[in-house]
Every structure is written in C-alpha cells, then in structure tokens.
CSV table of C-alpha atoms in Angstrom, one decimal:
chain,number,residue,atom,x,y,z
N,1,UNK,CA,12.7,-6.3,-48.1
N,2,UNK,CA,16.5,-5.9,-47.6
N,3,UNK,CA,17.6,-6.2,-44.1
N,4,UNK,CA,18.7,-2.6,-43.5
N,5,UNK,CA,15.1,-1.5,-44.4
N,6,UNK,CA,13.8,-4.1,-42.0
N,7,UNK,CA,16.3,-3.2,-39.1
N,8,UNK,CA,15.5,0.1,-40.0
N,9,UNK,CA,11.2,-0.8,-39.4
N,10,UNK,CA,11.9,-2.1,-36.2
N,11,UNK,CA,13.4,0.7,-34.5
N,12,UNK,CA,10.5,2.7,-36.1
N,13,UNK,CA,8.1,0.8,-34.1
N,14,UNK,CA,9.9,0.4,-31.2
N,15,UNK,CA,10.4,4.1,-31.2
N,16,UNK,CA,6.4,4.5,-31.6
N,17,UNK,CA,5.9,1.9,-29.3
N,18,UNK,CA,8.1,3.6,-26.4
N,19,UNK,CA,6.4,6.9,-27.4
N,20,UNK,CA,2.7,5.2,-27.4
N,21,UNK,CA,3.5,3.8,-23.8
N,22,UNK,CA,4.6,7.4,-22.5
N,23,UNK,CA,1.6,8.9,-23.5
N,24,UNK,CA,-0.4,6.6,-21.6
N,25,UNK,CA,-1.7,7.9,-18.5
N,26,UNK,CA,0.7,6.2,-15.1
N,27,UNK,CA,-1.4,3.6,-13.8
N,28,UNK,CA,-1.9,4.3,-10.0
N,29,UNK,CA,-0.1,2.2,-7.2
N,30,UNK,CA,-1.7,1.0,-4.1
N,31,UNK,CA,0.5,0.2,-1.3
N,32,UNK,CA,-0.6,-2.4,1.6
N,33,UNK,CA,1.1,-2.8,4.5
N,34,UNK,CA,0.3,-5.6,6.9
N,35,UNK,CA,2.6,-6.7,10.0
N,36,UNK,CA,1.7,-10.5,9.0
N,37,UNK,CA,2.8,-13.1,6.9
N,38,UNK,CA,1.2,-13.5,3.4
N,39,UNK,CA,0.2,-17.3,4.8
N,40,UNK,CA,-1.3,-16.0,7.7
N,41,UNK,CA,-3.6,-12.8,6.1
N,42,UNK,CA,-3.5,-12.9,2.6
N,43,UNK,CA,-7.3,-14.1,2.3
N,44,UNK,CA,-8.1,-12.6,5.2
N,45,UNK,CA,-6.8,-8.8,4.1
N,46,UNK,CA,-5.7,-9.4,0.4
N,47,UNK,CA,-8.7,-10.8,-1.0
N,48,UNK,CA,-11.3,-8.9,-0.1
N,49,UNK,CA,-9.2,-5.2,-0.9
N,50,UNK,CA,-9.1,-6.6,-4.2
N,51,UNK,CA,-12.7,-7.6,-4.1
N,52,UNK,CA,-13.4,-3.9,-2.8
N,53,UNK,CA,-11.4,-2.4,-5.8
N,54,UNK,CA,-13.3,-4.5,-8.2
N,55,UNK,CA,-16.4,-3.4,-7.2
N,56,UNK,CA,-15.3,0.6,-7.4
N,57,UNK,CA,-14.5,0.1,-11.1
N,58,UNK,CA,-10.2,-1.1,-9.9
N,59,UNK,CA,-8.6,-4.1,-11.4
N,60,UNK,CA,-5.4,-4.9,-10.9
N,61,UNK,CA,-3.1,-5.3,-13.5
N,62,UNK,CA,-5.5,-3.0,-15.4
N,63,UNK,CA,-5.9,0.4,-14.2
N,64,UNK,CA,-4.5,0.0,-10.7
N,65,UNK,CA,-1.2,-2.1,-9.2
N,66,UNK,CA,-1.3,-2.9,-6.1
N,67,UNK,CA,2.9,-3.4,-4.0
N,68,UNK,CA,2.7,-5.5,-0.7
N,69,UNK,CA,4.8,-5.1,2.3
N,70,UNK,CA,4.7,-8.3,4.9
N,71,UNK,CA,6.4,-7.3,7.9
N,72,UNK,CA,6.3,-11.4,8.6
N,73,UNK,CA,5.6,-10.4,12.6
N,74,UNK,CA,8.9,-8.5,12.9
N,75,UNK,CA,7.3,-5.6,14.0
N,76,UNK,CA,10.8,-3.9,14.0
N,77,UNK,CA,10.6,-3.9,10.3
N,78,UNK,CA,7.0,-1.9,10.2
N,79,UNK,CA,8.7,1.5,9.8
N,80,UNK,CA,11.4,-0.2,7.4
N,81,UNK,CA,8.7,-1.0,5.2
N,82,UNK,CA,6.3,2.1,5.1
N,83,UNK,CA,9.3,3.7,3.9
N,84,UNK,CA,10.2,1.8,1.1
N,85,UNK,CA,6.3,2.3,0.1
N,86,UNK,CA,6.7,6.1,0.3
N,87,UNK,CA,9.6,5.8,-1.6
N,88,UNK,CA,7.7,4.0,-4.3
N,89,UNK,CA,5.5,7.2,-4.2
N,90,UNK,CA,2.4,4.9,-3.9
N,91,UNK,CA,-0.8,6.6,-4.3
N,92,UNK,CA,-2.3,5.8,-1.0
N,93,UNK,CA,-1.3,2.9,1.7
N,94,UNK,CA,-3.1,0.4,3.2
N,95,UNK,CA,-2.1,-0.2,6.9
N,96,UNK,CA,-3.7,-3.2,8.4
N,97,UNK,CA,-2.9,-3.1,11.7
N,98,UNK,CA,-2.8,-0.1,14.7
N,99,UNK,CA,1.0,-1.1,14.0
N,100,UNK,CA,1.0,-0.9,10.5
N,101,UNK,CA,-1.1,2.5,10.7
N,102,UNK,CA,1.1,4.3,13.0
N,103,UNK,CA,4.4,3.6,11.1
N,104,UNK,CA,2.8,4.9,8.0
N,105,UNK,CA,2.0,8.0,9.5
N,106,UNK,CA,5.4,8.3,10.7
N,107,UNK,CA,6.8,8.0,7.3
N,108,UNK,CA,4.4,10.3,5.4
N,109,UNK,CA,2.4,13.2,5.8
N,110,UNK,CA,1.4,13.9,2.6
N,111,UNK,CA,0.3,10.3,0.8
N,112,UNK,CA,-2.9,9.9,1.8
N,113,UNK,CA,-3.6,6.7,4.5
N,114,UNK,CA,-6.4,4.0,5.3
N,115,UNK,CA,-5.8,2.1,8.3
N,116,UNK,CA,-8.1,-0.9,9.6
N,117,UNK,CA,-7.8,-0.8,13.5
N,118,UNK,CA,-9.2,-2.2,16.3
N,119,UNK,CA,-8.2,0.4,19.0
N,120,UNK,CA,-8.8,3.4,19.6
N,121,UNK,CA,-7.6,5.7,16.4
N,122,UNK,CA,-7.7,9.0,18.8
N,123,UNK,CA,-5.6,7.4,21.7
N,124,UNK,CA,-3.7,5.9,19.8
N,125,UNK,CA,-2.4,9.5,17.9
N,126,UNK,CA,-3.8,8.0,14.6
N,127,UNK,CA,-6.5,10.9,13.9
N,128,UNK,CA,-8.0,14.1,15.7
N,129,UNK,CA,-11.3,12.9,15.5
N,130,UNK,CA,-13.8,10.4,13.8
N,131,UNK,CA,-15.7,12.4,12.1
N,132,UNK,CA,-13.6,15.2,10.8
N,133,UNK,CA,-10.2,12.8,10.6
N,134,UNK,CA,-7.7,15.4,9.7
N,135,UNK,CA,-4.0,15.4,8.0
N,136,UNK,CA,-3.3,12.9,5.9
N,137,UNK,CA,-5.5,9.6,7.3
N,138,UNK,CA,-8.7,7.9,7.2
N,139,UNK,CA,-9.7,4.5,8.3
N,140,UNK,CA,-12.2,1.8,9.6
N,141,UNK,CA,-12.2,0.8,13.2
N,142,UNK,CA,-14.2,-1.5,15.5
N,143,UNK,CA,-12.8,-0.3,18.7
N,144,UNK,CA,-12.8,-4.2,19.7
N,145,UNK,CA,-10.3,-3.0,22.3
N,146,UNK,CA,-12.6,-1.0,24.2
N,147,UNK,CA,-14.8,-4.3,24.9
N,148,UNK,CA,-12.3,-5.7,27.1
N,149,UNK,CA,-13.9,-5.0,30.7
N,150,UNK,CA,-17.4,-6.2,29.5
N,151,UNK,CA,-15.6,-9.5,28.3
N,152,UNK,CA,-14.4,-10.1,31.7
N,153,UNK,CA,-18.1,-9.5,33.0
N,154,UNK,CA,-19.0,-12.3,30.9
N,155,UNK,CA,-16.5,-14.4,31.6
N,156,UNK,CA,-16.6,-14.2,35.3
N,157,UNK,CA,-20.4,-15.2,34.8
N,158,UNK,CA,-19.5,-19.0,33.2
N,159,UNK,CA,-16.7,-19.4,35.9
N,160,UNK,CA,-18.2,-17.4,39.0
N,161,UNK,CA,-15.9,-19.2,41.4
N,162,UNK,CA,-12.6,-18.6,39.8
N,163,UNK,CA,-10.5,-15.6,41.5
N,164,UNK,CA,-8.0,-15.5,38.6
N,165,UNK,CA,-8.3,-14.6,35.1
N,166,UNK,CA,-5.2,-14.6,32.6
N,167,UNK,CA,-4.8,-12.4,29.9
N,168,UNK,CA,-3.1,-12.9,26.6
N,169,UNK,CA,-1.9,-10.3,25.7
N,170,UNK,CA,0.3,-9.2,22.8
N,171,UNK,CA,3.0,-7.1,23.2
N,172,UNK,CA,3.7,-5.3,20.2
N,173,UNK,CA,0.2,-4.2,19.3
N,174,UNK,CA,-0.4,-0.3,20.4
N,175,UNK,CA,-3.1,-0.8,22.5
N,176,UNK,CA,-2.5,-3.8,24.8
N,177,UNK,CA,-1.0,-2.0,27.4
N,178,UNK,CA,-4.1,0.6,28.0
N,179,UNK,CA,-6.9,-2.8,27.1
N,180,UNK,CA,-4.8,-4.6,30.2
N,181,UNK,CA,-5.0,-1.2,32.0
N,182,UNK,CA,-9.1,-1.0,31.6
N,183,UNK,CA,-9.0,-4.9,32.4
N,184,UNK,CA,-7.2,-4.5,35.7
N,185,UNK,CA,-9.4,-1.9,36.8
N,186,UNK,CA,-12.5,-3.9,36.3
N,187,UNK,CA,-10.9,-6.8,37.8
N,188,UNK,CA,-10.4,-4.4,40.6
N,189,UNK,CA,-14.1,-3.4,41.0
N,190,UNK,CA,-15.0,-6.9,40.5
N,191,UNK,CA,-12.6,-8.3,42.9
N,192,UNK,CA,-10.2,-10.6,40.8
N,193,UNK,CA,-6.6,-11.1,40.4
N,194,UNK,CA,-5.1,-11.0,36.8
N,195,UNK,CA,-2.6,-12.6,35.2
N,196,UNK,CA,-0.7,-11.4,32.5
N,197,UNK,CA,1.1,-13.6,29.3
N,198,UNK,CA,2.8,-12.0,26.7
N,199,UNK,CA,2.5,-13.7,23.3
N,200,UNK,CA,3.5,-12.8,19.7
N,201,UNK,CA,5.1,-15.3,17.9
N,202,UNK,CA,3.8,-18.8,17.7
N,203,UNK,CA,6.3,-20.3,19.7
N,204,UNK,CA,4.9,-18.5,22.8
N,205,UNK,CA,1.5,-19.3,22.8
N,206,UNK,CA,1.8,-22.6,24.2
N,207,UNK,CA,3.9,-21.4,26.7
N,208,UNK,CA,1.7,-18.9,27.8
N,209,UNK,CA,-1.2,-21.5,28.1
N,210,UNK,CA,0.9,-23.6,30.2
N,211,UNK,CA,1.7,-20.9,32.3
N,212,UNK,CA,-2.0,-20.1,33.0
N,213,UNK,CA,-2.6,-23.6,33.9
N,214,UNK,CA,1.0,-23.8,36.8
N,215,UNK,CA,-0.4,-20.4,37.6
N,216,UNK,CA,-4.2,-21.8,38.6
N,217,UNK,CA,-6.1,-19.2,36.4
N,218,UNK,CA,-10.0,-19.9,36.2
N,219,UNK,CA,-10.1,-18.9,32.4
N,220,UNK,CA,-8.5,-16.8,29.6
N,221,UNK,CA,-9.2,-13.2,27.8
N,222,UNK,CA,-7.8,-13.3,24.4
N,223,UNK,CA,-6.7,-9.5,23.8
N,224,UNK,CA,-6.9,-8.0,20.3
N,225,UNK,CA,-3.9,-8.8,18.0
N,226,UNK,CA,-3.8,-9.0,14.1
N,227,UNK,CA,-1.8,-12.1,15.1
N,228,UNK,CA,-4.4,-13.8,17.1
N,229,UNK,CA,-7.3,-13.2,14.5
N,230,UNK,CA,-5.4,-15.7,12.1
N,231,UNK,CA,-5.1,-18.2,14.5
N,232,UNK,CA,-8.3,-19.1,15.4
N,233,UNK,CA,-7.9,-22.7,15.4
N,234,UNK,CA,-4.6,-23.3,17.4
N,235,UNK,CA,-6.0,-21.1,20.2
N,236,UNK,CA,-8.8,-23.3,20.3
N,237,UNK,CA,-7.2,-26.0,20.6
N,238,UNK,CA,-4.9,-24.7,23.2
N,239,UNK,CA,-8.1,-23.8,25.1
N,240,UNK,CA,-9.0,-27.7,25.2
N,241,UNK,CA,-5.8,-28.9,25.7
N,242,UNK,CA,-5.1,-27.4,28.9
N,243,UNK,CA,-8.9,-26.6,29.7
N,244,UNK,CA,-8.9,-23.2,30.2
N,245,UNK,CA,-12.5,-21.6,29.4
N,246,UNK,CA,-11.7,-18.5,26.8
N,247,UNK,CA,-13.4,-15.5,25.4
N,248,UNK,CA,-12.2,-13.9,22.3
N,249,UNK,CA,-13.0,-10.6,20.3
N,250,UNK,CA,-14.6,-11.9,17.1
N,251,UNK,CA,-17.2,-14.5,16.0
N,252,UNK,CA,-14.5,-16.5,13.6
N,253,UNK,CA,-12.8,-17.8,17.5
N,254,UNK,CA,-15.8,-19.4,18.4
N,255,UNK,CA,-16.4,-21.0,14.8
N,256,UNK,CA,-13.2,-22.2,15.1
N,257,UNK,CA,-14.3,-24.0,18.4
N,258,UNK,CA,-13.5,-21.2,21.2
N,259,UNK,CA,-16.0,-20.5,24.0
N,260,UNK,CA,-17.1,-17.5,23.7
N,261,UNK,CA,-16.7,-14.0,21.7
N,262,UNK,CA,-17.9,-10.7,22.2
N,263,UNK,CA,-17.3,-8.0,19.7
N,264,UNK,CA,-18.0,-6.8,16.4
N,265,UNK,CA,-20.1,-8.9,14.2
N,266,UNK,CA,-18.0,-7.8,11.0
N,267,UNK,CA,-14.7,-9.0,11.3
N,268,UNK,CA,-10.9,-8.6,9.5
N,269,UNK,CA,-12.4,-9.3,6.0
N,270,UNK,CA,-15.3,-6.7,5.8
N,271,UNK,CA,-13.4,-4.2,7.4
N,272,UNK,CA,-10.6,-4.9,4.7
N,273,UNK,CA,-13.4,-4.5,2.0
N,274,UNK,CA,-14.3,-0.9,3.0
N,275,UNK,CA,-11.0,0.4,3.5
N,276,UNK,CA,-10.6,-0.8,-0.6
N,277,UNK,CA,-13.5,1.1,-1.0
N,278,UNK,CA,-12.3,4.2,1.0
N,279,UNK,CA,-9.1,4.0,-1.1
N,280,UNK,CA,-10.9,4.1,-4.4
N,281,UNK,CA,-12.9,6.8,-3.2
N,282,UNK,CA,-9.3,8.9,-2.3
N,283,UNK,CA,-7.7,7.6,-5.9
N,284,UNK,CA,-11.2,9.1,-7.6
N,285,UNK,CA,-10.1,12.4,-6.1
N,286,UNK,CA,-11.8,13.0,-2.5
N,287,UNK,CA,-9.4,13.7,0.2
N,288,UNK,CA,-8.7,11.1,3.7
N,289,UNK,CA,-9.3,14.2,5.8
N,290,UNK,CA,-13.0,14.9,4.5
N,291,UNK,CA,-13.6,10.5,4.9
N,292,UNK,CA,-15.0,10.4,8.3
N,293,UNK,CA,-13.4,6.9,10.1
N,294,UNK,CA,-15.8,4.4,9.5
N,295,UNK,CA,-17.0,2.6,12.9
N,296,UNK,CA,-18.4,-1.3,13.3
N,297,UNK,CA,-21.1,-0.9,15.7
N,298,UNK,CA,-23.1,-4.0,16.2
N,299,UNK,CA,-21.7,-6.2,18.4
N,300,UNK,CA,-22.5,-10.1,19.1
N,301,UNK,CA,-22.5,-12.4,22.1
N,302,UNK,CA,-21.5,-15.6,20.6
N,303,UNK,CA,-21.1,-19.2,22.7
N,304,UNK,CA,-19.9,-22.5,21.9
N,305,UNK,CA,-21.9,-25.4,23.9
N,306,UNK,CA,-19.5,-27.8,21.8
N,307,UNK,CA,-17.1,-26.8,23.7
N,308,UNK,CA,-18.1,-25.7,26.6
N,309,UNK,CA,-19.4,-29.7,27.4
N,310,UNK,CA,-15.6,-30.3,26.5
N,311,UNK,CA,-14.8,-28.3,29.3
N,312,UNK,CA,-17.3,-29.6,31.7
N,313,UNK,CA,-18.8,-26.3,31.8
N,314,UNK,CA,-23.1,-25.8,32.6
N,315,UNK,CA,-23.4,-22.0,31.0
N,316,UNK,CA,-26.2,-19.9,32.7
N,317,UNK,CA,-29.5,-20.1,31.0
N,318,UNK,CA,-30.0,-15.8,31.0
N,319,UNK,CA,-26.1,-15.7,29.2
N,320,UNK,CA,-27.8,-18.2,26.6
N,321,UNK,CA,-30.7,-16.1,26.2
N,322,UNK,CA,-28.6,-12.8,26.0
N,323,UNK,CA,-26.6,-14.8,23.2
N,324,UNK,CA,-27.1,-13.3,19.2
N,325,UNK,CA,-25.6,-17.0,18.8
N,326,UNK,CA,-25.3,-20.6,20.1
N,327,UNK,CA,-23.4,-23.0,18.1
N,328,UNK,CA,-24.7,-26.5,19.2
C-alpha cells in the first residue's frame, strides 16, 4: 500500500470512528455532593451509591458516570460546588448532607435532587411535604435529629445525679440550632443545666471534651453531624479519656466503643443505598416530585457495658431490658 493511500485510510476511520461515537447515545452523569472528605466518607457514601446503581441495572464507566464534589468540611465551599455540578449539567445530584442538600437546591431548580438527611426536610425548607415532595427534590431521612430530647431522658437515667449535660454540637449542620433548642427545653422540664460545645473540625473536638470536663458536666449528647458519623472511634476514645458518659445517634458509636445510642437502626450506608436507588428510578424517567421522601423508622436502644465498667458506671437493670442491644 503506498503511504498516501494509507494516510488517506486512517482519516477514513477516524472520521467513522468520530461519527460512530456521536451516534452513540450520551451516557448519563450522576453528581454527588458530600461536605466530607473522600477519607472520611467515601465507603461510607461512595460505595454503597455504586452498590445501589449496580443493582438498578447502572455501572459506572458503562452506561452511567458518576462526578464527585468533596467539600473537605469547608462548608463555605458547598454552594461553590453544587454549582460547578449544575454547570456540568449532571443528570441528578446526590447531596449527602442537610448542608449538601440545601445548597443544591439553591443552585438548581430544574435538575432533579436526592438528598440523605437527618433533620427535618420540611423545617429545614428542603420539601413541602413527605409524601407529595414537590419541585425539583426527593430524598431519604431518618429524622435522627428529632430524637434529641428522648436521648437526654436516657441519659439522665445512667447518671441521675448529674445537674449538667454538655452538648456537642456542630455548628454548620442546619439543624443544630433547633436540636439544641428542643434539648434545652427538655432540660428545662427535666430540671438540668446545659452546656453547649461547638465542634467541626478535628482540632476542636478535644477541646470541647476538655471543656466539658473544667466545666463539671455529668455526661455528653453527641448531636447529629455528617462529621461525627465518621468518627466514631476518636469520640470514643475521647469519652474514655476524660470519662464523660456519652450517647450518640447511631449504632456504629457504640460499636465503636461509645456508651450508648439511640436512633435509627439503618445508618449512613443504607440510606446511601436507597437514595442510588431513587436516582436510578429519576434517570429511568419518573420524576423527584412524584418519589415520596423515604423515612427510617425503626429505631434502637443500643448500650455498651464495655464501656460503661470503664467508666465505673452500674446501668439500671429496666434501661438493659428496654435495650434492642447490649454489647458485652
């Protein structure tokens, strides 16, 4: 073959090949945004959308791509990124997070939305209502938030002599400031002083456990925070170190050597799994608006006796046999 003819072959099948590619139907783009680090939530959020997408006939690299935004906790960032996704024109967004979700509503009203929440999707401006969502978002939600008063009650009954309870509370996350508003008003009807630490970076959570021990607190409520669920272990730990009896929101805290939880008894990962599931559903054509918001129900009283003979602490026989868990 002489080399013009060859030259000549190649830019016929690069020219097919260009025109074979644009005939091919535009793979679909999934945006995720999550207000964490990839360290801290990849296999906490990541793995288990892709497992939800796999199971709804979605593989990535194959007939769906999937664009991640890590805000990397600087929540002034959230709005920067959801964005840059609906500049992407994604297909539908992810928000993990009541942070994540709100700044993805503010930056679209047309690209449909799946949020995974813990607080209250109505209070928070997220939705109209659960079942007939509205606009352009859809979600699942375990209002975790809502449980703080009856984590309180609980507490108070492993330390019934303490007068002061600290709460950790993060600042950025939309609903701490109405969770420490319920919490001050049981403390009110109970008759007990709160104290109040902000944390949301790693570098105040010791800090804040110090300050609950100079301040004489009897024990700790963990409040709900993204950032907290992926640090189960160093809360834990801080809880030892400065013996401070703790209740959390989720079952993973008390595996990880925590106290006690109360809440939901399908955490961060499941609730990852069905918002995949919700987004295949919205790629497959239904709309967020007809998706009622998906609520976790079931809740569990879990308690660490580990730990609590760490602490020196004798838990009441009826909280152990009110308990859906004891971890020996």
């Amino acid at each position: 073959m002489k080399r013009r003819t060859f030259i000549a072959g190649l830019g016929s099948a690069a020219a097919w090949s260009m025109a074979a590619r644009a005939q091919q139907p535009a793979v679909p783009v999934i945006g995720v945004l999550v207000t964490r680090t990839p360290d801290d939530a990849y296999n906490v959020f990541a793995v288990p959308i892709l497992q939800g997408l796999n199971e709804t006939g979605y593989v990535e690299g194959q007939n769906v791509a999937i664009e991640y935004r890590w805000a990397a906790n600087e929540y002034d960032q959230v709005l920067a990124l959801a964005a840059d996704l609906v500049r992407r024109r994604v297909a539908v967004i992810v928000a993990i997070g009541a942070e994540a979700a709100l700044a993805a509503k503010a930056a679209t009203t047309t690209i449909p939305i799946v949020f995974v929440t813990g607080a209250d999707p109505i209070a928070s401006g997220l939705i109209a209502s659960l079942n007939r969502p509205g606009a352009n978002v859809t979600g699942i939600v375990n209002f975790s938030a809502e449980l703080a008063p009856k984590r309180l009650q609980l507490l108070r009954e492993v330390v019934p002599n303490a007068a002061r309870f600290g709460i950790l509370a993060d600042p950025a996350n939309p609903a701490a400031q109405s969770q420490i508003a319920d919490l001050q008003a049981a403390a009110r009807t109970l008759g007990l002083q709160l104290v109040v630490e902000n944390a949301r970076t790693d570098s105040d959570l010791e800090p804040a456990f110090a300050a609950f021990s100079q301040q004489h607190v009897g024990a700790v409520l963990v409040g709900i925070s993204a950032f907290y669920n992926v640090r189960t272990e160093q809360l834990a730990a801080l809880e030892v170190r400065h013996a401070l009896p703790t209740i959390y929101s989720y079952r993973e805290f008390a595996l990880a050597g925590g106290l006690m939880s109360y809440g939901t008894s399908l955490g961060a990962s499941y609730m990852a799994r069905q918002a995949s599931i919700y987004t295949a559903r919205i790629l497959k054509g239904e709309k967020p608006a007809d998706l009622p918001v998906q609520q976790v129900t079931k809740l569990d009283l879990v308690i660490n006796l580990k730990t609590a003979n760490a602490l020196g602490l004798t838990i009441p026989e009826t909280l152990l046999a009110t308990a859906d868990e004891v971890i020996q």
